[in-house]
Amino acid sequence: MSIMLQDVSKTFGNFIALDRVNLEVPDGELLALLGPSGSGKTTLLRIIAGLEVADSGTVLHGSEDITEYSARDRKVGFVFQHYALFRHMTVAENIGYGLRVRGAPKAKIRERVDELLNLIRLEGLQTRYPGQLSGGQRQRVALARALAAQPRVLLLDEPFGALDAKVRQELRQWLRRLHEEIHVTSIFVTHDQEEAFEVADRVVVMNNGRIEQVGKPDEIYNHPATPFVYQFLGNVNRFHGHIREGRLRLGDTELHLPEQRGLKDADVVAYVRPHEIKVRAQSGGSSVIAAIIKHVNAAGPLVRLELERTDDGSRMTVELTKEESSQISLQPGCQIFVELKNVRVFSEDHPV
Ligand code: ATP
């Protein structure tokens, strides 16, 4: 079942939690809502679930307007960060709970519970209590419980947030495989970009109650639409400068960026990722930046350099492959020259 949000807004007192959000989630998609704490992810999820009422806007399931429907009538399955399993019920009773309260026949419940135990690969554990399961197993049971009544949409709020890193990693891959099997339209909230990129078909990046960008993981990584997305994805150098007719001036350096001709005469911030900076021992032209090596960290698959620009004293981070680093002497205190590749420019007054 597809989901469509049209101009959805929500305020709490004076605080705007969601500001005219528009989003379409096609049937069968696994979508991640990604953003920092307070960006509105959970509020959006709760509005889709019917657990929160929007101030304005419309929520559609397929072509059906469900804005006024209660949570129960929306046929959504919900999984929360904290397992919310009933402690006094066994795994099988937990999974079958939703069907039981709807008055489904016992044989039917048993059949569905067996099917779900098989799906979550926990056959044989049906008589255990939640306290006798690991955190990862409990979340799988919570997911089976959410799926029991065959929801049209599955909503997951930081489903792996309370688990340790290794279990999280395993469950991500598990969720991906599970989704490939069941293909229920699913939306999950996370503040972890690695998780979003690894699991989701598409990712929605949220900030301050608004959607900054929607796209496939590689589109978002390779083409961040806004300064916020660049910075949220982390690990990026910012250079303040001025652009005029495709020529970007950064301190003593001038770069020719013909594709940026749209920015006529403006103060800008240029974004360059650490691995998109090349280093060399000799200057060779006005498009390189002179810098002093402050720190070298070679403990890892890449060599990380902390550099200080000679012209304005600002810092930048560079990442080199071992091979690149072996071709140049990298001693702290030495001068080197850097060349910026794949520079992305935003005007200075672009909201971050
Ligand atoms: P987190 O990752 O921390 O859960 P989030 O992106 O999911 O963050 P929301 O939980 O949607 O963010 O909250 C968005 C903003 O709305 C926050 O600033 C929060 O304090 C505020 N908010 C959410 N629910 C309420 C409420 N019931 N009353 C008042 N303010 C609320």
PDB file of C-alpha atoms in Angstrom, residues 14-306:
ATOM      1  CA  ASN A  14       4.863  27.626  19.511  1.00  0.00           C
ATOM      2  CA  PHE A  15       7.235  24.982  18.279  1.00  0.00           C
ATOM      3  CA  ILE A  16       6.929  23.891  14.641  1.00  0.00           C
ATOM      4  CA  ALA A  17       7.660  20.164  14.662  1.00  0.00           C
ATOM      5  CA  LEU A  18       6.616  19.611  11.023  1.00  0.00           C
ATOM      6  CA  ASP A  19       6.388  22.304   8.405  1.00  0.00           C
ATOM      7  CA  ARG A  20       4.334  21.440   5.305  1.00  0.00           C
ATOM      8  CA  VAL A  21       5.832  18.027   4.661  1.00  0.00           C
ATOM      9  CA  ASN A  22       5.108  16.362   1.324  1.00  0.00           C
ATOM     10  CA  LEU A  23       6.198  12.789   0.748  1.00  0.00           C
ATOM     11  CA  GLU A  24       5.215   9.846  -1.382  1.00  0.00           C
ATOM     12  CA  VAL A  25       6.167   6.294  -0.421  1.00  0.00           C
ATOM     13  CA  PRO A  26       5.420   3.794  -3.194  1.00  0.00           C
ATOM     14  CA  ASP A  27       3.926   0.408  -2.402  1.00  0.00           C
ATOM     15  CA  GLY A  28       6.521  -2.084  -1.140  1.00  0.00           C
ATOM     16  CA  GLU A  29       9.258   0.457  -0.473  1.00  0.00           C
ATOM     17  CA  LEU A  30      11.561   0.388   2.541  1.00  0.00           C
ATOM     18  CA  LEU A  31      12.092   4.034   3.428  1.00  0.00           C
ATOM     19  CA  ALA A  32      14.308   5.571   6.114  1.00  0.00           C
ATOM     20  CA  LEU A  33      13.542   8.856   7.874  1.00  0.00           C
ATOM     21  CA  LEU A  34      16.985  10.157   8.775  1.00  0.00           C
ATOM     22  CA  GLY A  35      17.817  13.290  10.717  1.00  0.00           C
ATOM     23  CA  PRO A  36      19.205  14.704  13.937  1.00  0.00           C
ATOM     24  CA  SER A  37      17.376  14.564  17.227  1.00  0.00           C
ATOM     25  CA  GLY A  38      14.324  16.829  17.197  1.00  0.00           C
ATOM     26  CA  SER A  39      14.075  17.065  13.402  1.00  0.00           C
ATOM     27  CA  GLY A  40      10.524  15.664  13.418  1.00  0.00           C
ATOM     28  CA  LYS A  41      11.065  12.049  12.347  1.00  0.00           C
ATOM     29  CA  THR A  42       9.069  10.438  15.135  1.00  0.00           C
ATOM     30  CA  THR A  43       6.296  13.017  14.867  1.00  0.00           C
ATOM     31  CA  LEU A  44       5.973  12.240  11.164  1.00  0.00           C
ATOM     32  CA  LEU A  45       5.925   8.493  11.836  1.00  0.00           C
ATOM     33  CA  ARG A  46       3.294   8.921  14.533  1.00  0.00           C
ATOM     34  CA  ILE A  47       1.118  10.985  12.203  1.00  0.00           C
ATOM     35  CA  ILE A  48       1.332   8.229   9.578  1.00  0.00           C
ATOM     36  CA  ALA A  49       0.418   5.710  12.297  1.00  0.00           C
ATOM     37  CA  GLY A  50      -2.529   7.775  13.523  1.00  0.00           C
ATOM     38  CA  LEU A  51      -0.971   8.095  16.984  1.00  0.00           C
ATOM     39  CA  GLU A  52      -0.623  11.846  16.529  1.00  0.00           C
ATOM     40  CA  VAL A  53      -2.984  14.252  14.779  1.00  0.00           C
ATOM     41  CA  ALA A  54      -1.583  16.724  12.244  1.00  0.00           C
ATOM     42  CA  ASP A  55      -2.709  20.370  12.515  1.00  0.00           C
ATOM     43  CA  SER A  56      -3.180  20.468   8.762  1.00  0.00           C
ATOM     44  CA  GLY A  57      -2.487  18.354   5.708  1.00  0.00           C
ATOM     45  CA  THR A  58      -3.626  15.009   4.385  1.00  0.00           C
ATOM     46  CA  VAL A  59      -2.462  11.400   4.773  1.00  0.00           C
ATOM     47  CA  LEU A  60      -3.421   8.935   2.035  1.00  0.00           C
ATOM     48  CA  HIS A  61      -3.098   5.161   1.864  1.00  0.00           C
ATOM     49  CA  GLY A  62      -3.289   4.431  -1.822  1.00  0.00           C
ATOM     50  CA  SER A  63      -6.092   6.725  -2.947  1.00  0.00           C
ATOM     51  CA  GLU A  64      -7.897   6.525   0.403  1.00  0.00           C
ATOM     52  CA  ASP A  65      -7.795   9.619   2.614  1.00  0.00           C
ATOM     53  CA  ILE A  66      -7.049   8.233   6.098  1.00  0.00           C
ATOM     54  CA  THR A  67      -6.316  11.558   7.807  1.00  0.00           C
ATOM     55  CA  GLU A  68      -9.276  11.154  10.137  1.00  0.00           C
ATOM     56  CA  TYR A  69      -8.844   7.408  10.744  1.00  0.00           C
ATOM     57  CA  SER A  70      -7.875   6.115  14.177  1.00  0.00           C
ATOM     58  CA  ALA A  71      -4.606   4.206  14.573  1.00  0.00           C
ATOM     59  CA  ARG A  72      -6.526   0.951  14.719  1.00  0.00           C
ATOM     60  CA  ASP A  73      -8.364   1.539  11.448  1.00  0.00           C
ATOM     61  CA  ARG A  74      -5.197   2.377   9.586  1.00  0.00           C
ATOM     62  CA  LYS A  75      -3.916  -1.198   9.675  1.00  0.00           C
ATOM     63  CA  VAL A  76      -0.340  -0.287  10.498  1.00  0.00           C
ATOM     64  CA  GLY A  77       2.184  -2.383  12.399  1.00  0.00           C
ATOM     65  CA  PHE A  78       4.397  -0.466  14.814  1.00  0.00           C
ATOM     66  CA  VAL A  79       7.773  -1.373  16.334  1.00  0.00           C
ATOM     67  CA  PHE A  80       9.309   0.881  18.963  1.00  0.00           C
ATOM     68  CA  GLN A  81      12.874   1.249  20.168  1.00  0.00           C
ATOM     69  CA  HIS A  82      12.088  -0.298  23.535  1.00  0.00           C
ATOM     70  CA  TYR A  83      10.725  -3.683  23.020  1.00  0.00           C
ATOM     71  CA  ALA A  84       7.299  -3.141  24.526  1.00  0.00           C
ATOM     72  CA  LEU A  85       6.760  -6.906  24.672  1.00  0.00           C
ATOM     73  CA  PHE A  86       4.408  -8.195  27.362  1.00  0.00           C
ATOM     74  CA  ARG A  87       6.705  -9.668  30.002  1.00  0.00           C
ATOM     75  CA  HIS A  88       4.197 -12.142  31.364  1.00  0.00           C
ATOM     76  CA  MET A  89       3.401 -13.573  27.929  1.00  0.00           C
ATOM     77  CA  THR A  90       5.456 -16.123  26.008  1.00  0.00           C
ATOM     78  CA  VAL A  91       6.915 -15.365  22.602  1.00  0.00           C
ATOM     79  CA  ALA A  92       3.977 -17.117  20.915  1.00  0.00           C
ATOM     80  CA  GLU A  93       1.438 -15.241  23.051  1.00  0.00           C
ATOM     81  CA  ASN A  94       3.135 -11.946  22.311  1.00  0.00           C
ATOM     82  CA  ILE A  95       3.114 -12.572  18.577  1.00  0.00           C
ATOM     83  CA  GLY A  96      -0.485 -13.731  18.579  1.00  0.00           C
ATOM     84  CA  TYR A  97      -1.735 -10.951  20.868  1.00  0.00           C
ATOM     85  CA  GLY A  98      -3.152  -8.686  18.152  1.00  0.00           C
ATOM     86  CA  LEU A  99      -5.010 -11.551  16.528  1.00  0.00           C
ATOM     87  CA  ARG A 100      -6.386 -12.717  19.891  1.00  0.00           C
ATOM     88  CA  VAL A 101      -7.843  -9.315  20.771  1.00  0.00           C
ATOM     89  CA  ARG A 102      -9.472  -9.230  17.355  1.00  0.00           C
ATOM     90  CA  GLY A 103     -11.120 -12.560  18.191  1.00  0.00           C
ATOM     91  CA  ALA A 104      -9.365 -14.689  15.569  1.00  0.00           C
ATOM     92  CA  PRO A 105      -9.920 -18.458  15.934  1.00  0.00           C
ATOM     93  CA  LYS A 106      -7.250 -20.305  17.941  1.00  0.00           C
ATOM     94  CA  ALA A 107      -6.156 -22.571  15.091  1.00  0.00           C
ATOM     95  CA  LYS A 108      -5.683 -19.574  12.820  1.00  0.00           C
ATOM     96  CA  ILE A 109      -3.628 -17.754  15.449  1.00  0.00           C
ATOM     97  CA  ARG A 110      -1.408 -20.820  15.936  1.00  0.00           C
ATOM     98  CA  GLU A 111      -0.853 -21.132  12.212  1.00  0.00           C
ATOM     99  CA  ARG A 112       0.062 -17.445  11.826  1.00  0.00           C
ATOM    100  CA  VAL A 113       2.366 -17.505  14.873  1.00  0.00           C
ATOM    101  CA  ASP A 114       4.217 -20.538  13.446  1.00  0.00           C
ATOM    102  CA  GLU A 115       4.539 -18.799  10.107  1.00  0.00           C
ATOM    103  CA  LEU A 116       5.963 -15.680  11.766  1.00  0.00           C
ATOM    104  CA  LEU A 117       8.317 -17.625  14.031  1.00  0.00           C
ATOM    105  CA  ASN A 118       9.665 -19.173  10.899  1.00  0.00           C
ATOM    106  CA  LEU A 119       9.951 -15.786   9.196  1.00  0.00           C
ATOM    107  CA  ILE A 120      11.922 -14.294  12.096  1.00  0.00           C
ATOM    108  CA  ARG A 121      14.000 -17.490  12.433  1.00  0.00           C
ATOM    109  CA  LEU A 122      13.048 -18.096  16.051  1.00  0.00           C
ATOM    110  CA  GLU A 123      11.392 -21.495  15.674  1.00  0.00           C
ATOM    111  CA  GLY A 124      11.585 -23.446  18.914  1.00  0.00           C
ATOM    112  CA  LEU A 125      11.556 -20.355  21.165  1.00  0.00           C
ATOM    113  CA  GLN A 126       7.778 -19.905  21.272  1.00  0.00           C
ATOM    114  CA  THR A 127       7.431 -20.890  24.936  1.00  0.00           C
ATOM    115  CA  ARG A 128      10.136 -18.538  26.194  1.00  0.00           C
ATOM    116  CA  TYR A 129       9.356 -15.296  27.997  1.00  0.00           C
ATOM    117  CA  PRO A 130      10.845 -11.956  26.845  1.00  0.00           C
ATOM    118  CA  GLY A 131      13.219 -11.991  29.838  1.00  0.00           C
ATOM    119  CA  GLN A 132      14.771 -15.173  28.451  1.00  0.00           C
ATOM    120  CA  LEU A 133      15.648 -13.624  25.076  1.00  0.00           C
ATOM    121  CA  SER A 134      18.530 -11.472  23.884  1.00  0.00           C
ATOM    122  CA  GLY A 135      17.809  -7.849  22.894  1.00  0.00           C
ATOM    123  CA  GLY A 136      18.043  -8.713  19.202  1.00  0.00           C
ATOM    124  CA  GLN A 137      15.670 -11.665  19.587  1.00  0.00           C
ATOM    125  CA  ARG A 138      13.190  -9.476  21.459  1.00  0.00           C
ATOM    126  CA  GLN A 139      13.156  -6.938  18.627  1.00  0.00           C
ATOM    127  CA  ARG A 140      12.543  -9.717  16.125  1.00  0.00           C
ATOM    128  CA  VAL A 141       9.580 -10.867  18.225  1.00  0.00           C
ATOM    129  CA  ALA A 142       8.308  -7.266  18.364  1.00  0.00           C
ATOM    130  CA  LEU A 143       8.508  -7.177  14.594  1.00  0.00           C
ATOM    131  CA  ALA A 144       6.652 -10.477  14.239  1.00  0.00           C
ATOM    132  CA  ARG A 145       3.978  -9.142  16.572  1.00  0.00           C
ATOM    133  CA  ALA A 146       3.631  -6.020  14.425  1.00  0.00           C
ATOM    134  CA  LEU A 147       3.271  -8.181  11.315  1.00  0.00           C
ATOM    135  CA  ALA A 148       0.785 -10.653  12.805  1.00  0.00           C
ATOM    136  CA  ALA A 149      -2.373  -8.872  11.699  1.00  0.00           C
ATOM    137  CA  GLN A 150      -0.978  -8.360   8.180  1.00  0.00           C
ATOM    138  CA  PRO A 151      -0.599  -4.596   8.322  1.00  0.00           C
ATOM    139  CA  ARG A 152      -0.696  -2.593   5.148  1.00  0.00           C
ATOM    140  CA  VAL A 153       2.235  -0.540   6.396  1.00  0.00           C
ATOM    141  CA  LEU A 154       5.034  -1.299   8.854  1.00  0.00           C
ATOM    142  CA  LEU A 155       6.416   1.593  10.913  1.00  0.00           C
ATOM    143  CA  LEU A 156       9.607   1.238  12.938  1.00  0.00           C
ATOM    144  CA  ASP A 157      10.882   3.897  15.328  1.00  0.00           C
ATOM    145  CA  GLU A 158      14.625   3.460  15.946  1.00  0.00           C
ATOM    146  CA  PRO A 159      14.028  -0.305  16.067  1.00  0.00           C
ATOM    147  CA  PHE A 160      17.656  -1.134  16.786  1.00  0.00           C
ATOM    148  CA  GLY A 161      18.470   1.942  18.869  1.00  0.00           C
ATOM    149  CA  ALA A 162      18.791   0.108  22.165  1.00  0.00           C
ATOM    150  CA  LEU A 163      21.031  -2.681  20.870  1.00  0.00           C
ATOM    151  CA  ASP A 164      24.804  -2.906  20.842  1.00  0.00           C
ATOM    152  CA  ALA A 165      26.720  -2.228  17.646  1.00  0.00           C
ATOM    153  CA  LYS A 166      27.268  -5.819  16.556  1.00  0.00           C
ATOM    154  CA  VAL A 167      23.638  -6.890  17.042  1.00  0.00           C
ATOM    155  CA  ARG A 168      22.505  -3.710  15.303  1.00  0.00           C
ATOM    156  CA  GLN A 169      24.632  -4.588  12.320  1.00  0.00           C
ATOM    157  CA  GLU A 170      23.187  -8.118  12.132  1.00  0.00           C
ATOM    158  CA  LEU A 171      19.608  -6.888  12.491  1.00  0.00           C
ATOM    159  CA  ARG A 172      20.012  -4.327   9.739  1.00  0.00           C
ATOM    160  CA  GLN A 173      20.926  -7.017   7.253  1.00  0.00           C
ATOM    161  CA  TRP A 174      18.174  -9.187   8.650  1.00  0.00           C
ATOM    162  CA  LEU A 175      15.567  -6.428   8.206  1.00  0.00           C
ATOM    163  CA  ARG A 176      16.707  -5.888   4.633  1.00  0.00           C
ATOM    164  CA  ARG A 177      16.336  -9.605   3.831  1.00  0.00           C
ATOM    165  CA  LEU A 178      13.020  -9.806   5.664  1.00  0.00           C
ATOM    166  CA  HIS A 179      11.683  -6.902   3.651  1.00  0.00           C
ATOM    167  CA  GLU A 180      12.758  -8.596   0.441  1.00  0.00           C
ATOM    168  CA  GLU A 181      10.613 -11.569   1.508  1.00  0.00           C
ATOM    169  CA  ILE A 182       7.488  -9.766   2.665  1.00  0.00           C
ATOM    170  CA  HIS A 183       7.555  -6.502   0.707  1.00  0.00           C
ATOM    171  CA  VAL A 184       5.315  -4.591   3.100  1.00  0.00           C
ATOM    172  CA  THR A 185       5.632  -0.820   2.651  1.00  0.00           C
ATOM    173  CA  SER A 186       7.901   0.059   5.583  1.00  0.00           C
ATOM    174  CA  ILE A 187       9.150   3.292   7.087  1.00  0.00           C
ATOM    175  CA  PHE A 188      11.824   3.348   9.745  1.00  0.00           C
ATOM    176  CA  VAL A 189      13.216   6.195  11.773  1.00  0.00           C
ATOM    177  CA  THR A 190      16.907   6.419  12.464  1.00  0.00           C
ATOM    178  CA  HIS A 191      19.509   9.064  13.249  1.00  0.00           C
ATOM    179  CA  ASP A 192      22.261   6.746  12.018  1.00  0.00           C
ATOM    180  CA  GLN A 193      23.140   7.454   8.392  1.00  0.00           C
ATOM    181  CA  GLU A 194      25.036   4.198   7.975  1.00  0.00           C
ATOM    182  CA  GLU A 195      21.927   2.293   9.028  1.00  0.00           C
ATOM    183  CA  ALA A 196      19.692   4.309   6.701  1.00  0.00           C
ATOM    184  CA  PHE A 197      22.030   3.892   3.735  1.00  0.00           C
ATOM    185  CA  GLU A 198      22.545   0.196   4.292  1.00  0.00           C
ATOM    186  CA  VAL A 199      18.931  -0.807   4.785  1.00  0.00           C
ATOM    187  CA  ALA A 200      16.653   1.575   2.899  1.00  0.00           C
ATOM    188  CA  ASP A 201      15.591   1.752  -0.742  1.00  0.00           C
ATOM    189  CA  ARG A 202      15.276   5.511  -0.314  1.00  0.00           C
ATOM    190  CA  VAL A 203      16.224   7.910   2.437  1.00  0.00           C
ATOM    191  CA  VAL A 204      14.443  11.080   3.574  1.00  0.00           C
ATOM    192  CA  VAL A 205      16.788  13.538   5.273  1.00  0.00           C
ATOM    193  CA  MET A 206      14.931  15.748   7.750  1.00  0.00           C
ATOM    194  CA  ASN A 207      15.940  18.951   9.500  1.00  0.00           C
ATOM    195  CA  ASN A 208      13.861  21.330  11.616  1.00  0.00           C
ATOM    196  CA  GLY A 209      10.549  19.773  10.643  1.00  0.00           C
ATOM    197  CA  ARG A 210      11.288  19.920   6.928  1.00  0.00           C
ATOM    198  CA  ILE A 211      12.493  17.488   4.311  1.00  0.00           C
ATOM    199  CA  GLU A 212      15.934  18.515   3.059  1.00  0.00           C
ATOM    200  CA  GLN A 213      16.325  15.747   0.497  1.00  0.00           C
ATOM    201  CA  VAL A 214      14.742  12.496  -0.628  1.00  0.00           C
ATOM    202  CA  GLY A 215      16.666   9.981  -2.698  1.00  0.00           C
ATOM    203  CA  LYS A 216      18.359   6.650  -3.034  1.00  0.00           C
ATOM    204  CA  PRO A 217      21.320   6.279  -0.675  1.00  0.00           C
ATOM    205  CA  ASP A 218      23.909   6.745  -3.429  1.00  0.00           C
ATOM    206  CA  GLU A 219      22.117   9.825  -4.793  1.00  0.00           C
ATOM    207  CA  ILE A 220      22.130  11.431  -1.380  1.00  0.00           C
ATOM    208  CA  TYR A 221      25.747  10.546  -0.706  1.00  0.00           C
ATOM    209  CA  ASN A 222      26.994  11.628  -4.121  1.00  0.00           C
ATOM    210  CA  HIS A 223      24.781  14.673  -4.573  1.00  0.00           C
ATOM    211  CA  PRO A 224      23.825  16.245  -1.243  1.00  0.00           C
ATOM    212  CA  ALA A 225      21.180  18.823  -2.127  1.00  0.00           C
ATOM    213  CA  THR A 226      21.875  21.298   0.678  1.00  0.00           C
ATOM    214  CA  PRO A 227      24.653  22.372   3.046  1.00  0.00           C
ATOM    215  CA  PHE A 228      22.737  20.725   5.870  1.00  0.00           C
ATOM    216  CA  VAL A 229      22.809  17.331   4.142  1.00  0.00           C
ATOM    217  CA  TYR A 230      26.538  17.691   3.454  1.00  0.00           C
ATOM    218  CA  GLN A 231      27.249  18.439   7.068  1.00  0.00           C
ATOM    219  CA  PHE A 232      24.872  15.864   8.466  1.00  0.00           C
ATOM    220  CA  LEU A 233      26.570  13.140   6.435  1.00  0.00           C
ATOM    221  CA  GLY A 234      29.733  14.248   8.167  1.00  0.00           C
ATOM    222  CA  ASN A 235      33.367  14.394   7.268  1.00  0.00           C
ATOM    223  CA  VAL A 236      33.406  17.354   4.936  1.00  0.00           C
ATOM    224  CA  ASN A 237      35.678  20.388   4.688  1.00  0.00           C
ATOM    225  CA  ARG A 238      34.155  23.833   4.368  1.00  0.00           C
ATOM    226  CA  PHE A 239      35.974  26.694   2.666  1.00  0.00           C
ATOM    227  CA  HIS A 240      34.631  30.235   2.765  1.00  0.00           C
ATOM    228  CA  GLY A 241      35.196  32.221  -0.410  1.00  0.00           C
ATOM    229  CA  HIS A 242      33.718  34.341  -3.141  1.00  0.00           C
ATOM    230  CA  ILE A 243      32.510  33.302  -6.562  1.00  0.00           C
ATOM    231  CA  ARG A 244      32.176  35.412  -9.653  1.00  0.00           C
ATOM    232  CA  GLU A 245      31.354  34.151 -13.110  1.00  0.00           C
ATOM    233  CA  GLY A 246      32.508  30.635 -12.444  1.00  0.00           C
ATOM    234  CA  ARG A 247      35.724  31.656 -10.682  1.00  0.00           C
ATOM    235  CA  LEU A 248      35.954  30.724  -7.044  1.00  0.00           C
ATOM    236  CA  ARG A 249      38.415  32.627  -4.899  1.00  0.00           C
ATOM    237  CA  LEU A 250      39.526  30.958  -1.674  1.00  0.00           C
ATOM    238  CA  GLY A 251      42.186  33.100  -0.024  1.00  0.00           C
ATOM    239  CA  ASP A 252      45.177  33.112  -2.389  1.00  0.00           C
ATOM    240  CA  THR A 253      43.731  30.390  -4.578  1.00  0.00           C
ATOM    241  CA  GLU A 254      41.456  30.646  -7.582  1.00  0.00           C
ATOM    242  CA  LEU A 255      39.474  27.703  -8.934  1.00  0.00           C
ATOM    243  CA  HIS A 256      37.696  27.587 -12.237  1.00  0.00           C
ATOM    244  CA  LEU A 257      34.184  26.146 -11.741  1.00  0.00           C
ATOM    245  CA  PRO A 258      32.321  26.723 -15.013  1.00  0.00           C
ATOM    246  CA  GLU A 259      29.330  24.631 -13.828  1.00  0.00           C
ATOM    247  CA  GLN A 260      28.753  27.214 -11.063  1.00  0.00           C
ATOM    248  CA  ARG A 261      28.158  30.120 -13.457  1.00  0.00           C
ATOM    249  CA  GLY A 262      24.635  30.398 -12.013  1.00  0.00           C
ATOM    250  CA  LEU A 263      26.103  32.062  -8.913  1.00  0.00           C
ATOM    251  CA  LYS A 264      26.890  35.511 -10.272  1.00  0.00           C
ATOM    252  CA  ASP A 265      28.763  37.378  -7.582  1.00  0.00           C
ATOM    253  CA  ALA A 266      28.343  35.892  -4.149  1.00  0.00           C
ATOM    254  CA  ASP A 267      29.990  34.926  -0.906  1.00  0.00           C
ATOM    255  CA  VAL A 268      29.933  31.153  -0.834  1.00  0.00           C
ATOM    256  CA  VAL A 269      30.905  28.095   1.143  1.00  0.00           C
ATOM    257  CA  ALA A 270      32.635  25.357  -0.808  1.00  0.00           C
ATOM    258  CA  TYR A 271      32.271  21.769   0.399  1.00  0.00           C
ATOM    259  CA  VAL A 272      34.924  19.154  -0.334  1.00  0.00           C
ATOM    260  CA  ARG A 273      35.158  15.692   1.186  1.00  0.00           C
ATOM    261  CA  PRO A 274      38.517  14.654   2.658  1.00  0.00           C
ATOM    262  CA  HIS A 275      39.139  11.932   0.055  1.00  0.00           C
ATOM    263  CA  GLU A 276      38.436  14.406  -2.747  1.00  0.00           C
ATOM    264  CA  ILE A 277      41.554  16.401  -1.949  1.00  0.00           C
ATOM    265  CA  LYS A 278      44.805  15.497  -3.675  1.00  0.00           C
ATOM    266  CA  VAL A 279      48.201  16.442  -2.249  1.00  0.00           C
ATOM    267  CA  ARG A 280      51.491  17.208  -3.920  1.00  0.00           C
ATOM    268  CA  ALA A 281      54.931  18.364  -2.907  1.00  0.00           C
ATOM    269  CA  GLN A 282      55.242  21.215  -5.442  1.00  0.00           C
ATOM    270  CA  SER A 283      52.945  24.187  -5.959  1.00  0.00           C
ATOM    271  CA  GLY A 284      52.366  24.280  -9.731  1.00  0.00           C
ATOM    272  CA  GLY A 285      49.745  26.948 -10.375  1.00  0.00           C
ATOM    273  CA  SER A 286      47.203  29.223  -8.788  1.00  0.00           C
ATOM    274  CA  SER A 287      44.578  26.530  -8.246  1.00  0.00           C
ATOM    275  CA  VAL A 288      46.383  24.798  -5.383  1.00  0.00           C
ATOM    276  CA  ILE A 289      46.272  25.687  -1.703  1.00  0.00           C
ATOM    277  CA  ALA A 290      49.462  25.765   0.337  1.00  0.00           C
ATOM    278  CA  ALA A 291      49.215  24.143   3.754  1.00  0.00           C
ATOM    279  CA  ILE A 292      51.310  22.864   6.644  1.00  0.00           C
ATOM    280  CA  ILE A 293      50.925  19.294   7.872  1.00  0.00           C
ATOM    281  CA  LYS A 294      49.844  19.389  11.519  1.00  0.00           C
ATOM    282  CA  HIS A 295      49.065  15.746  12.152  1.00  0.00           C
ATOM    283  CA  VAL A 296      49.302  12.405  10.345  1.00  0.00           C
ATOM    284  CA  ASN A 297      47.178   9.409  11.338  1.00  0.00           C
ATOM    285  CA  ALA A 298      48.053   6.263   9.425  1.00  0.00           C
ATOM    286  CA  ALA A 299      46.286   3.821  11.755  1.00  0.00           C
ATOM    287  CA  GLY A 300      43.563   2.505   9.472  1.00  0.00           C
ATOM    288  CA  PRO A 301      42.899   1.710   5.836  1.00  0.00           C
ATOM    289  CA  LEU A 302      43.415   5.380   4.877  1.00  0.00           C
ATOM    290  CA  VAL A 303      45.964   7.966   5.939  1.00  0.00           C
ATOM    291  CA  ARG A 304      44.320  11.009   7.524  1.00  0.00           C
ATOM    292  CA  LEU A 305      46.062  14.363   7.460  1.00  0.00           C
ATOM    293  CA  GLU A 306      45.186  17.451   9.444  1.00  0.00           C
TER     294      GLU A 306
END
